[in-house]
Amino acid sequence: MFYSSENELIDNQPSINDFYNNTLVKAYLNTPAGQLFYAYAKPEHAHTAIVISSGRIEGLDKYKELLWELYTNNFAVFIVDHQGQGRSYRQLANKHKGYVKCFTDYRHDLHLFNQQIVDNHWQGKKILLGHSMGGAIAFDYLAHFENSFSGLFLSAPMFDIHTKNTPKPLAKLIANAAVFFGFSQSYALGQNDYSPEEFALNSLTSSQVRYKNFRQTYQDPLLQLGGVTYGWLQAAFTFIASVDKLSINIPLFIASAERDEVVDNTAQYKLANRHNQAIIKSFAGAKHELLFERDEIRQPLLTSLYQFCE
């Protein structure tokens, strides 16, 4: 298998950009509420399709390296920007606010994307790859809709979240109260418009090269997304409360980031323990964004993905 490396990432940018501009098919999917931006590419002799459900704040532009890498390894790739982020529609006047009316809206969007785009362009084996919030969406979707996926591979899935210095019960109470009193579209306490952190302070990755690349990509104002609203927070807590009642009947791989400060890993192990086809693996030294980590973390992660796809 070919592995993209940090040392060659800058030199490979022309090839990655050429793939993005000339090979990747990009378009918009109409939904009743707005348009979802998506992309796909199919190598001539592809054997498996990987459908990607990305994390909060992420757009497919951020996934250029991975899409190029998977395509180079003969995988068909499909990816969609969730509503409220990337180049998909956003509901609020302040485009920086992370907002969704109901977490179930995400799964309906993913179902529509799979039905109308993926299944129209691909009839072979499919693996669903979800990261963080996108992992939660992927699991929620598979638990509610008939589908033809052969497996679910999750990177640091959001089955619970860290609430920093606020106890979780209090955070839930505040979110519910704020929504009740009409503040669903207001930023949650401490949340603001997009403002990139210095690498030394970031909680996402320990790869300086990939972090810099991410922030350079997000200099495009259309991609920028800030913190979450009380509405998003309540929707997330509602989903998290439902996780114990959800199940899927296909193989599941959970990649857990040892140093994750964004999602609470305890919920990942709890879910894996009740799923009879689950494998969970902790990646030592990894921060939240496993797919954008240092090579010594990212390459074993991708090896696990490739083995899972066999």
PDB file of N, CA and C in Angstrom, residues 122-178:
ATOM      1  N   TRP A 122     -21.970   3.393  -7.667  1.00  0.00           N
ATOM      2  CA  TRP A 122     -21.163   2.273  -7.174  1.00  0.00           C
ATOM      3  C   TRP A 122     -22.070   1.126  -6.765  1.00  0.00           C
ATOM      4  N   GLN A 123     -21.771  -0.071  -7.283  1.00  0.00           N
ATOM      5  CA  GLN A 123     -22.584  -1.243  -6.951  1.00  0.00           C
ATOM      6  C   GLN A 123     -21.790  -2.334  -6.231  1.00  0.00           C
ATOM      7  N   GLY A 124     -20.543  -2.059  -5.902  1.00  0.00           N
ATOM      8  CA  GLY A 124     -19.706  -3.069  -5.263  1.00  0.00           C
ATOM      9  C   GLY A 124     -19.676  -2.943  -3.748  1.00  0.00           C
ATOM     10  N   LYS A 125     -18.631  -3.494  -3.157  1.00  0.00           N
ATOM     11  CA  LYS A 125     -18.459  -3.483  -1.706  1.00  0.00           C
ATOM     12  C   LYS A 125     -18.279  -2.053  -1.201  1.00  0.00           C
ATOM     13  N   LYS A 126     -18.914  -1.758  -0.056  1.00  0.00           N
ATOM     14  CA  LYS A 126     -18.842  -0.417   0.527  1.00  0.00           C
ATOM     15  C   LYS A 126     -18.483  -0.504   2.009  1.00  0.00           C
ATOM     16  N   ILE A 127     -17.568   0.368   2.423  1.00  0.00           N
ATOM     17  CA  ILE A 127     -17.223   0.534   3.828  1.00  0.00           C
ATOM     18  C   ILE A 127     -17.527   1.976   4.209  1.00  0.00           C
ATOM     19  N   LEU A 128     -18.163   2.160   5.348  1.00  0.00           N
ATOM     20  CA  LEU A 128     -18.456   3.506   5.835  1.00  0.00           C
ATOM     21  C   LEU A 128     -17.382   3.904   6.845  1.00  0.00           C
ATOM     22  N   LEU A 129     -16.749   5.041   6.606  1.00  0.00           N
ATOM     23  CA  LEU A 129     -15.688   5.563   7.472  1.00  0.00           C
ATOM     24  C   LEU A 129     -16.185   6.850   8.113  1.00  0.00           C
ATOM     25  N   GLY A 130     -16.237   6.881   9.436  1.00  0.00           N
ATOM     26  CA  GLY A 130     -16.731   8.066  10.123  1.00  0.00           C
ATOM     27  C   GLY A 130     -15.746   8.565  11.156  1.00  0.00           C
ATOM     28  N   HIS A 131     -15.565   9.885  11.202  1.00  0.00           N
ATOM     29  CA  HIS A 131     -14.685  10.482  12.210  1.00  0.00           C
ATOM     30  C   HIS A 131     -15.480  11.379  13.154  1.00  0.00           C
ATOM     31  N   SER A 132     -15.270  11.200  14.449  1.00  0.00           N
ATOM     32  CA  SER A 132     -15.818  12.062  15.492  1.00  0.00           C
ATOM     33  C   SER A 132     -17.335  12.221  15.355  1.00  0.00           C
ATOM     34  N   MET A 133     -17.829  13.445  15.157  1.00  0.00           N
ATOM     35  CA  MET A 133     -19.264  13.632  14.961  1.00  0.00           C
ATOM     36  C   MET A 133     -19.751  12.830  13.768  1.00  0.00           C
ATOM     37  N   GLY A 134     -18.916  12.740  12.730  1.00  0.00           N
ATOM     38  CA  GLY A 134     -19.273  11.950  11.552  1.00  0.00           C
ATOM     39  C   GLY A 134     -19.388  10.474  11.864  1.00  0.00           C
ATOM     40  N   GLY A 135     -18.643  10.007  12.862  1.00  0.00           N
ATOM     41  CA  GLY A 135     -18.773   8.626  13.312  1.00  0.00           C
ATOM     42  C   GLY A 135     -20.096   8.397  14.015  1.00  0.00           C
ATOM     43  N   ALA A 136     -20.503   9.378  14.822  1.00  0.00           N
ATOM     44  CA  ALA A 136     -21.810   9.301  15.481  1.00  0.00           C
ATOM     45  C   ALA A 136     -22.931   9.291  14.446  1.00  0.00           C
ATOM     46  N   ILE A 137     -22.800  10.152  13.439  1.00  0.00           N
ATOM     47  CA  ILE A 137     -23.802  10.214  12.370  1.00  0.00           C
ATOM     48  C   ILE A 137     -23.859   8.885  11.622  1.00  0.00           C
ATOM     49  N   ALA A 138     -22.687   8.328  11.309  1.00  0.00           N
ATOM     50  CA  ALA A 138     -22.622   7.061  10.569  1.00  0.00           C
ATOM     51  C   ALA A 138     -23.293   5.936  11.349  1.00  0.00           C
ATOM     52  N   PHE A 139     -22.989   5.848  12.642  1.00  0.00           N
ATOM     53  CA  PHE A 139     -23.581   4.799  13.475  1.00  0.00           C
ATOM     54  C   PHE A 139     -25.097   4.985  13.573  1.00  0.00           C
ATOM     55  N   ASP A 140     -25.519   6.223  13.764  1.00  0.00           N
ATOM     56  CA  ASP A 140     -26.947   6.535  13.859  1.00  0.00           C
ATOM     57  C   ASP A 140     -27.665   6.172  12.558  1.00  0.00           C
ATOM     58  N   TYR A 141     -27.039   6.486  11.447  1.00  0.00           N
ATOM     59  CA  TYR A 141     -27.626   6.169  10.135  1.00  0.00           C
ATOM     60  C   TYR A 141     -27.779   4.657   9.955  1.00  0.00           C
ATOM     61  N   LEU A 142     -26.708   3.906  10.225  1.00  0.00           N
ATOM     62  CA  LEU A 142     -26.750   2.453  10.032  1.00  0.00           C
ATOM     63  C   LEU A 142     -27.759   1.784  10.957  1.00  0.00           C
ATOM     64  N   ALA A 143     -27.964   2.376  12.131  1.00  0.00           N
ATOM     65  CA  ALA A 143     -28.908   1.802  13.098  1.00  0.00           C
ATOM     66  C   ALA A 143     -30.364   2.029  12.697  1.00  0.00           C
ATOM     67  N   HIS A 144     -30.606   2.956  11.781  1.00  0.00           N
ATOM     68  CA  HIS A 144     -31.987   3.320  11.448  1.00  0.00           C
ATOM     69  C   HIS A 144     -32.413   3.017  10.018  1.00  0.00           C
ATOM     70  N   PHE A 145     -31.459   2.807   9.111  1.00  0.00           N
ATOM     71  CA  PHE A 145     -31.822   2.615   7.711  1.00  0.00           C
ATOM     72  C   PHE A 145     -31.275   1.306   7.155  1.00  0.00           C
ATOM     73  N   GLU A 146     -32.058   0.657   6.316  1.00  0.00           N
ATOM     74  CA  GLU A 146     -31.541  -0.487   5.572  1.00  0.00           C
ATOM     75  C   GLU A 146     -30.444   0.007   4.638  1.00  0.00           C
ATOM     76  N   ASN A 147     -29.382  -0.785   4.519  1.00  0.00           N
ATOM     77  CA  ASN A 147     -28.252  -0.340   3.715  1.00  0.00           C
ATOM     78  C   ASN A 147     -27.448  -1.545   3.260  1.00  0.00           C
ATOM     79  N   SER A 148     -26.471  -1.307   2.417  1.00  0.00           N
ATOM     80  CA  SER A 148     -25.658  -2.403   1.878  1.00  0.00           C
ATOM     81  C   SER A 148     -24.183  -2.258   2.240  1.00  0.00           C
ATOM     82  N   PHE A 149     -23.895  -1.596   3.364  1.00  0.00           N
ATOM     83  CA  PHE A 149     -22.506  -1.458   3.793  1.00  0.00           C
ATOM     84  C   PHE A 149     -21.992  -2.760   4.393  1.00  0.00           C
ATOM     85  N   SER A 150     -20.722  -3.058   4.127  1.00  0.00           N
ATOM     86  CA  SER A 150     -20.107  -4.291   4.634  1.00  0.00           C
ATOM     87  C   SER A 150     -19.443  -4.107   5.987  1.00  0.00           C
ATOM     88  N   GLY A 151     -19.207  -2.857   6.388  1.00  0.00           N
ATOM     89  CA  GLY A 151     -18.569  -2.614   7.663  1.00  0.00           C
ATOM     90  C   GLY A 151     -18.529  -1.134   7.977  1.00  0.00           C
ATOM     91  N   LEU A 152     -18.302  -0.830   9.263  1.00  0.00           N
ATOM     92  CA  LEU A 152     -18.202   0.547   9.738  1.00  0.00           C
ATOM     93  C   LEU A 152     -16.877   0.725  10.460  1.00  0.00           C
ATOM     94  N   PHE A 153     -16.067   1.665   9.984  1.00  0.00           N
ATOM     95  CA  PHE A 153     -14.764   1.964  10.586  1.00  0.00           C
ATOM     96  C   PHE A 153     -14.846   3.361  11.179  1.00  0.00           C
ATOM     97  N   LEU A 154     -14.646   3.455  12.493  1.00  0.00           N
ATOM     98  CA  LEU A 154     -14.813   4.722  13.189  1.00  0.00           C
ATOM     99  C   LEU A 154     -13.499   5.238  13.755  1.00  0.00           C
ATOM    100  N   SER A 155     -13.224   6.490  13.501  1.00  0.00           N
ATOM    101  CA  SER A 155     -12.062   7.185  14.047  1.00  0.00           C
ATOM    102  C   SER A 155     -12.539   8.139  15.136  1.00  0.00           C
ATOM    103  N   ALA A 156     -12.143   7.867  16.376  1.00  0.00           N
ATOM    104  CA  ALA A 156     -12.499   8.723  17.517  1.00  0.00           C
ATOM    105  C   ALA A 156     -13.968   9.143  17.498  1.00  0.00           C
ATOM    106  N   PRO A 157     -14.894   8.171  17.454  1.00  0.00           N
ATOM    107  CA  PRO A 157     -16.315   8.518  17.317  1.00  0.00           C
ATOM    108  C   PRO A 157     -16.866   9.275  18.523  1.00  0.00           C
ATOM    109  N   MET A 158     -17.792  10.161  18.251  1.00  0.00           N
ATOM    110  CA  MET A 158     -18.390  11.017  19.276  1.00  0.00           C
ATOM    111  C   MET A 158     -19.607  10.328  19.893  1.00  0.00           C
ATOM    112  N   PHE A 159     -19.348   9.365  20.778  1.00  0.00           N
ATOM    113  CA  PHE A 159     -20.439   8.737  21.516  1.00  0.00           C
ATOM    114  C   PHE A 159     -20.655   9.419  22.866  1.00  0.00           C
ATOM    115  N   ASP A 160     -19.731  10.285  23.219  1.00  0.00           N
ATOM    116  CA  ASP A 160     -19.857  11.171  24.375  1.00  0.00           C
ATOM    117  C   ASP A 160     -18.816  12.270  24.188  1.00  0.00           C
ATOM    118  N   ILE A 161     -18.988  13.375  24.891  1.00  0.00           N
ATOM    119  CA  ILE A 161     -18.061  14.492  24.721  1.00  0.00           C
ATOM    120  C   ILE A 161     -17.506  14.941  26.066  1.00  0.00           C
ATOM    121  N   HIS A 162     -16.330  15.555  26.012  1.00  0.00           N
ATOM    122  CA  HIS A 162     -15.782  16.210  27.191  1.00  0.00           C
ATOM    123  C   HIS A 162     -16.394  17.605  27.299  1.00  0.00           C
ATOM    124  N   THR A 163     -16.734  18.002  28.497  1.00  0.00           N
ATOM    125  CA  THR A 163     -17.317  19.331  28.710  1.00  0.00           C
ATOM    126  C   THR A 163     -16.372  20.226  29.510  1.00  0.00           C
ATOM    127  N   LYS A 164     -15.085  19.886  29.455  1.00  0.00           N
ATOM    128  CA  LYS A 164     -14.018  20.686  30.065  1.00  0.00           C
ATOM    129  C   LYS A 164     -14.300  20.910  31.552  1.00  0.00           C
ATOM    130  N   ASN A 165     -14.381  22.166  31.983  1.00  0.00           N
ATOM    131  CA  ASN A 165     -14.502  22.449  33.416  1.00  0.00           C
ATOM    132  C   ASN A 165     -15.944  22.439  33.921  1.00  0.00           C
ATOM    133  N   THR A 166     -16.875  22.159  33.014  1.00  0.00           N
ATOM    134  CA  THR A 166     -18.289  22.119  33.409  1.00  0.00           C
ATOM    135  C   THR A 166     -18.739  20.670  33.560  1.00  0.00           C
ATOM    136  N   PRO A 167     -19.236  20.266  34.721  1.00  0.00           N
ATOM    137  CA  PRO A 167     -19.740  18.891  34.865  1.00  0.00           C
ATOM    138  C   PRO A 167     -20.807  18.595  33.813  1.00  0.00           C
ATOM    139  N   LYS A 168     -20.803  17.384  33.277  1.00  0.00           N
ATOM    140  CA  LYS A 168     -21.741  17.047  32.197  1.00  0.00           C
ATOM    141  C   LYS A 168     -23.206  17.292  32.565  1.00  0.00           C
ATOM    142  N   PRO A 169     -23.659  16.879  33.760  1.00  0.00           N
ATOM    143  CA  PRO A 169     -25.074  17.139  34.092  1.00  0.00           C
ATOM    144  C   PRO A 169     -25.416  18.630  34.044  1.00  0.00           C
ATOM    145  N   LEU A 170     -24.474  19.462  34.496  1.00  0.00           N
ATOM    146  CA  LEU A 170     -24.714  20.907  34.472  1.00  0.00           C
ATOM    147  C   LEU A 170     -24.712  21.429  33.036  1.00  0.00           C
ATOM    148  N   ALA A 171     -23.793  20.918  32.205  1.00  0.00           N
ATOM    149  CA  ALA A 171     -23.735  21.332  30.796  1.00  0.00           C
ATOM    150  C   ALA A 171     -25.042  20.988  30.078  1.00  0.00           C
ATOM    151  N   LYS A 172     -25.577  19.803  30.365  1.00  0.00           N
ATOM    152  CA  LYS A 172     -26.854  19.401  29.757  1.00  0.00           C
ATOM    153  C   LYS A 172     -27.992  20.305  30.225  1.00  0.00           C
ATOM    154  N   LEU A 173     -28.005  20.589  31.518  1.00  0.00           N
ATOM    155  CA  LEU A 173     -29.052  21.443  32.089  1.00  0.00           C
ATOM    156  C   LEU A 173     -29.018  22.836  31.465  1.00  0.00           C
ATOM    157  N   ILE A 174     -27.822  23.385  31.326  1.00  0.00           N
ATOM    158  CA  ILE A 174     -27.673  24.726  30.746  1.00  0.00           C
ATOM    159  C   ILE A 174     -28.137  24.734  29.292  1.00  0.00           C
ATOM    160  N   ALA A 175     -27.728  23.703  28.528  1.00  0.00           N
ATOM    161  CA  ALA A 175     -28.121  23.626  27.113  1.00  0.00           C
ATOM    162  C   ALA A 175     -29.640  23.525  26.974  1.00  0.00           C
ATOM    163  N   ASN A 176     -30.249  22.669  27.780  1.00  0.00           N
ATOM    164  CA  ASN A 176     -31.712  22.504  27.719  1.00  0.00           C
ATOM    165  C   ASN A 176     -32.439  23.793  28.102  1.00  0.00           C
ATOM    166  N   ALA A 177     -31.932  24.458  29.139  1.00  0.00           N
ATOM    167  CA  ALA A 177     -32.562  25.700  29.586  1.00  0.00           C
ATOM    168  C   ALA A 177     -32.417  26.794  28.530  1.00  0.00           C
ATOM    169  N   ALA A 178     -31.233  26.876  27.933  1.00  0.00           N
ATOM    170  CA  ALA A 178     -30.993  27.899  26.908  1.00  0.00           C
ATOM    171  C   ALA A 178     -31.926  27.708  25.714  1.00  0.00           C
TER     172      ALA A 178
END
